[in-house]
Amino acid sequence: MAIYGAGDAAIQIVNFALLAVYVQGGFLTAVDYGALAILVALEAFAKVLSRLGLDGAFMRYFHDRGHDVARLSSTIIWFLVATNVVLFGGAWLAAP
């Protein structure tokens, strides 16, 4: 089951390694580093909120569905599109 999150973990490791390059190379100022930290925190929250755990569920049940994989995947995609439009569209409209 740990393999399901391996892609996300690999991305985080690369981002962490590149952070040292950005800071030591002079690409980021202290203000930029703070802004990046805020963006990373917001991205982590938005990722959890937008996926609703259905990406892991899809990977778990992919092989169990057999001939019904197309229906399962389209249902998950359309459900996530609809809920994310409502959630993030509402947040966008409510923003100042």
JSON list of C-alpha atoms in Angstrom, two decimals:
[
{"chain": "A", "resi": 1, "resn": "MET", "atom": "CA", "xyz": [0.00, 0.00, 0.00]},
{"chain": "A", "resi": 2, "resn": "ALA", "atom": "CA", "xyz": [2.93, 2.35, 0.50]},
{"chain": "A", "resi": 3, "resn": "ILE", "atom": "CA", "xyz": [3.65, 2.35, -3.22]},
{"chain": "A", "resi": 4, "resn": "TYR", "atom": "CA", "xyz": [0.53, 4.45, -3.89]},
{"chain": "A", "resi": 5, "resn": "GLY", "atom": "CA", "xyz": [2.14, 7.54, -2.37]},
{"chain": "A", "resi": 6, "resn": "ALA", "atom": "CA", "xyz": [5.60, 6.99, -3.84]},
{"chain": "A", "resi": 7, "resn": "GLY", "atom": "CA", "xyz": [5.06, 9.51, -6.64]},
{"chain": "A", "resi": 8, "resn": "ASP", "atom": "CA", "xyz": [4.12, 12.29, -4.25]},
{"chain": "A", "resi": 9, "resn": "ALA", "atom": "CA", "xyz": [7.01, 11.42, -1.95]},
{"chain": "A", "resi": 10, "resn": "ALA", "atom": "CA", "xyz": [9.50, 11.52, -4.83]},
{"chain": "A", "resi": 11, "resn": "ILE", "atom": "CA", "xyz": [8.28, 14.97, -5.86]},
{"chain": "A", "resi": 12, "resn": "GLN", "atom": "CA", "xyz": [8.68, 16.26, -2.31]},
{"chain": "A", "resi": 13, "resn": "ILE", "atom": "CA", "xyz": [12.22, 14.89, -2.09]},
{"chain": "A", "resi": 14, "resn": "VAL", "atom": "CA", "xyz": [13.21, 16.60, -5.34]},
{"chain": "A", "resi": 15, "resn": "ASN", "atom": "CA", "xyz": [11.62, 19.87, -4.17]},
{"chain": "A", "resi": 16, "resn": "PHE", "atom": "CA", "xyz": [13.51, 19.66, -0.89]},
{"chain": "A", "resi": 17, "resn": "ALA", "atom": "CA", "xyz": [16.82, 19.02, -2.67]},
{"chain": "A", "resi": 18, "resn": "LEU", "atom": "CA", "xyz": [16.25, 21.90, -5.08]},
{"chain": "A", "resi": 19, "resn": "LEU", "atom": "CA", "xyz": [15.49, 24.26, -2.21]},
{"chain": "A", "resi": 20, "resn": "ALA", "atom": "CA", "xyz": [19.14, 24.15, -1.15]},
{"chain": "A", "resi": 21, "resn": "VAL", "atom": "CA", "xyz": [20.16, 25.00, -4.72]},
{"chain": "A", "resi": 22, "resn": "TYR", "atom": "CA", "xyz": [17.77, 27.94, -4.82]},
{"chain": "A", "resi": 23, "resn": "VAL", "atom": "CA", "xyz": [18.92, 29.37, -1.48]},
{"chain": "A", "resi": 24, "resn": "GLN", "atom": "CA", "xyz": [22.67, 28.76, -1.84]},
{"chain": "A", "resi": 25, "resn": "GLY", "atom": "CA", "xyz": [22.67, 29.86, -5.47]},
{"chain": "A", "resi": 26, "resn": "GLY", "atom": "CA", "xyz": [21.16, 33.20, -4.54]},
{"chain": "A", "resi": 27, "resn": "PHE", "atom": "CA", "xyz": [18.00, 32.62, -6.52]},
{"chain": "A", "resi": 28, "resn": "LEU", "atom": "CA", "xyz": [15.77, 33.24, -3.48]},
{"chain": "A", "resi": 29, "resn": "THR", "atom": "CA", "xyz": [15.81, 36.12, -1.06]},
{"chain": "A", "resi": 30, "resn": "ALA", "atom": "CA", "xyz": [14.46, 35.79, 2.47]},
{"chain": "A", "resi": 31, "resn": "VAL", "atom": "CA", "xyz": [11.13, 37.25, 1.33]},
{"chain": "A", "resi": 32, "resn": "ASP", "atom": "CA", "xyz": [10.99, 34.84, -1.62]},
{"chain": "A", "resi": 33, "resn": "TYR", "atom": "CA", "xyz": [11.76, 31.93, 0.68]},
{"chain": "A", "resi": 34, "resn": "GLY", "atom": "CA", "xyz": [8.87, 32.91, 2.95]},
{"chain": "A", "resi": 35, "resn": "ALA", "atom": "CA", "xyz": [6.51, 33.25, 0.00]},
{"chain": "A", "resi": 36, "resn": "LEU", "atom": "CA", "xyz": [7.59, 29.82, -1.24]},
{"chain": "A", "resi": 37, "resn": "ALA", "atom": "CA", "xyz": [6.91, 28.31, 2.18]},
{"chain": "A", "resi": 38, "resn": "ILE", "atom": "CA", "xyz": [3.40, 29.75, 2.18]},
{"chain": "A", "resi": 39, "resn": "LEU", "atom": "CA", "xyz": [2.75, 28.44, -1.34]},
{"chain": "A", "resi": 40, "resn": "VAL", "atom": "CA", "xyz": [4.00, 24.96, -0.45]},
{"chain": "A", "resi": 41, "resn": "ALA", "atom": "CA", "xyz": [1.74, 24.85, 2.60]},
{"chain": "A", "resi": 42, "resn": "LEU", "atom": "CA", "xyz": [-1.27, 26.00, 0.56]},
{"chain": "A", "resi": 43, "resn": "GLU", "atom": "CA", "xyz": [-0.46, 23.49, -2.17]},
{"chain": "A", "resi": 44, "resn": "ALA", "atom": "CA", "xyz": [-0.35, 20.62, 0.32]},
{"chain": "A", "resi": 45, "resn": "PHE", "atom": "CA", "xyz": [-3.72, 21.62, 1.75]},
{"chain": "A", "resi": 46, "resn": "ALA", "atom": "CA", "xyz": [-5.28, 22.08, -1.70]},
{"chain": "A", "resi": 47, "resn": "LYS", "atom": "CA", "xyz": [-3.95, 18.70, -2.86]},
{"chain": "A", "resi": 48, "resn": "VAL", "atom": "CA", "xyz": [-5.62, 16.89, 0.01]},
{"chain": "A", "resi": 49, "resn": "LEU", "atom": "CA", "xyz": [-8.83, 18.87, -0.42]},
{"chain": "A", "resi": 50, "resn": "SER", "atom": "CA", "xyz": [-9.04, 18.44, -4.18]},
{"chain": "A", "resi": 51, "resn": "ARG", "atom": "CA", "xyz": [-8.29, 14.72, -4.36]},
{"chain": "A", "resi": 52, "resn": "LEU", "atom": "CA", "xyz": [-10.57, 13.63, -1.51]},
{"chain": "A", "resi": 53, "resn": "GLY", "atom": "CA", "xyz": [-8.56, 10.40, -1.26]},
{"chain": "A", "resi": 54, "resn": "LEU", "atom": "CA", "xyz": [-10.00, 9.12, -4.50]},
{"chain": "A", "resi": 55, "resn": "ASP", "atom": "CA", "xyz": [-6.64, 8.86, -6.27]},
{"chain": "A", "resi": 56, "resn": "GLY", "atom": "CA", "xyz": [-5.52, 6.21, -3.80]},
{"chain": "A", "resi": 57, "resn": "ALA", "atom": "CA", "xyz": [-8.89, 4.48, -3.96]},
{"chain": "A", "resi": 58, "resn": "PHE", "atom": "CA", "xyz": [-8.67, 4.33, -7.74]},
{"chain": "A", "resi": 59, "resn": "MET", "atom": "CA", "xyz": [-5.22, 2.75, -7.60]},
{"chain": "A", "resi": 60, "resn": "ARG", "atom": "CA", "xyz": [-6.44, 0.28, -4.98]},
{"chain": "A", "resi": 61, "resn": "TYR", "atom": "CA", "xyz": [-9.52, -0.88, -6.90]},
{"chain": "A", "resi": 62, "resn": "PHE", "atom": "CA", "xyz": [-8.13, -0.61, -10.44]},
{"chain": "A", "resi": 63, "resn": "HIS", "atom": "CA", "xyz": [-7.37, -4.31, -10.81]},
{"chain": "A", "resi": 64, "resn": "ASP", "atom": "CA", "xyz": [-10.44, -5.47, -8.89]},
{"chain": "A", "resi": 65, "resn": "ARG", "atom": "CA", "xyz": [-12.88, -3.90, -11.38]},
{"chain": "A", "resi": 66, "resn": "GLY", "atom": "CA", "xyz": [-11.84, -5.84, -14.48]},
{"chain": "A", "resi": 67, "resn": "HIS", "atom": "CA", "xyz": [-14.09, -4.76, -17.35]},
{"chain": "A", "resi": 68, "resn": "ASP", "atom": "CA", "xyz": [-15.59, -1.86, -15.39]},
{"chain": "A", "resi": 69, "resn": "VAL", "atom": "CA", "xyz": [-12.41, 0.27, -15.18]},
{"chain": "A", "resi": 70, "resn": "ALA", "atom": "CA", "xyz": [-13.60, 2.85, -17.71]},
{"chain": "A", "resi": 71, "resn": "ARG", "atom": "CA", "xyz": [-16.79, 3.48, -15.76]},
{"chain": "A", "resi": 72, "resn": "LEU", "atom": "CA", "xyz": [-14.91, 3.69, -12.45]},
{"chain": "A", "resi": 73, "resn": "SER", "atom": "CA", "xyz": [-12.35, 6.14, -13.81]},
{"chain": "A", "resi": 74, "resn": "SER", "atom": "CA", "xyz": [-14.92, 8.36, -15.53]},
{"chain": "A", "resi": 75, "resn": "THR", "atom": "CA", "xyz": [-17.06, 8.46, -12.40]},
{"chain": "A", "resi": 76, "resn": "ILE", "atom": "CA", "xyz": [-14.10, 9.51, -10.25]},
{"chain": "A", "resi": 77, "resn": "ILE", "atom": "CA", "xyz": [-12.93, 12.11, -12.77]},
{"chain": "A", "resi": 78, "resn": "TRP", "atom": "CA", "xyz": [-16.33, 13.74, -13.19]},
{"chain": "A", "resi": 79, "resn": "PHE", "atom": "CA", "xyz": [-17.01, 13.69, -9.45]},
{"chain": "A", "resi": 80, "resn": "LEU", "atom": "CA", "xyz": [-13.66, 15.37, -8.75]},
{"chain": "A", "resi": 81, "resn": "VAL", "atom": "CA", "xyz": [-14.19, 17.93, -11.49]},
{"chain": "A", "resi": 82, "resn": "ALA", "atom": "CA", "xyz": [-17.63, 18.83, -10.14]},
{"chain": "A", "resi": 83, "resn": "THR", "atom": "CA", "xyz": [-16.57, 19.05, -6.49]},
{"chain": "A", "resi": 84, "resn": "ASN", "atom": "CA", "xyz": [-13.41, 21.02, -7.29]},
{"chain": "A", "resi": 85, "resn": "VAL", "atom": "CA", "xyz": [-15.32, 23.50, -9.43]},
{"chain": "A", "resi": 86, "resn": "VAL", "atom": "CA", "xyz": [-17.73, 24.06, -6.56]},
{"chain": "A", "resi": 87, "resn": "LEU", "atom": "CA", "xyz": [-15.02, 24.23, -3.84]},
{"chain": "A", "resi": 88, "resn": "PHE", "atom": "CA", "xyz": [-12.37, 26.26, -5.61]},
{"chain": "A", "resi": 89, "resn": "GLY", "atom": "CA", "xyz": [-14.81, 28.27, -7.69]},
{"chain": "A", "resi": 90, "resn": "GLY", "atom": "CA", "xyz": [-16.61, 29.26, -4.50]},
{"chain": "A", "resi": 91, "resn": "ALA", "atom": "CA", "xyz": [-13.32, 30.17, -2.86]},
{"chain": "A", "resi": 92, "resn": "TRP", "atom": "CA", "xyz": [-12.34, 32.24, -5.90]},
{"chain": "A", "resi": 93, "resn": "LEU", "atom": "CA", "xyz": [-15.65, 34.09, -5.89]},
{"chain": "A", "resi": 94, "resn": "ALA", "atom": "CA", "xyz": [-15.42, 34.70, -2.14]},
{"chain": "A", "resi": 95, "resn": "ALA", "atom": "CA", "xyz": [-11.85, 36.07, -2.37]},
{"chain": "A", "resi": 96, "resn": "PRO", "atom": "CA", "xyz": [-11.46, 39.83, -2.01]}
]
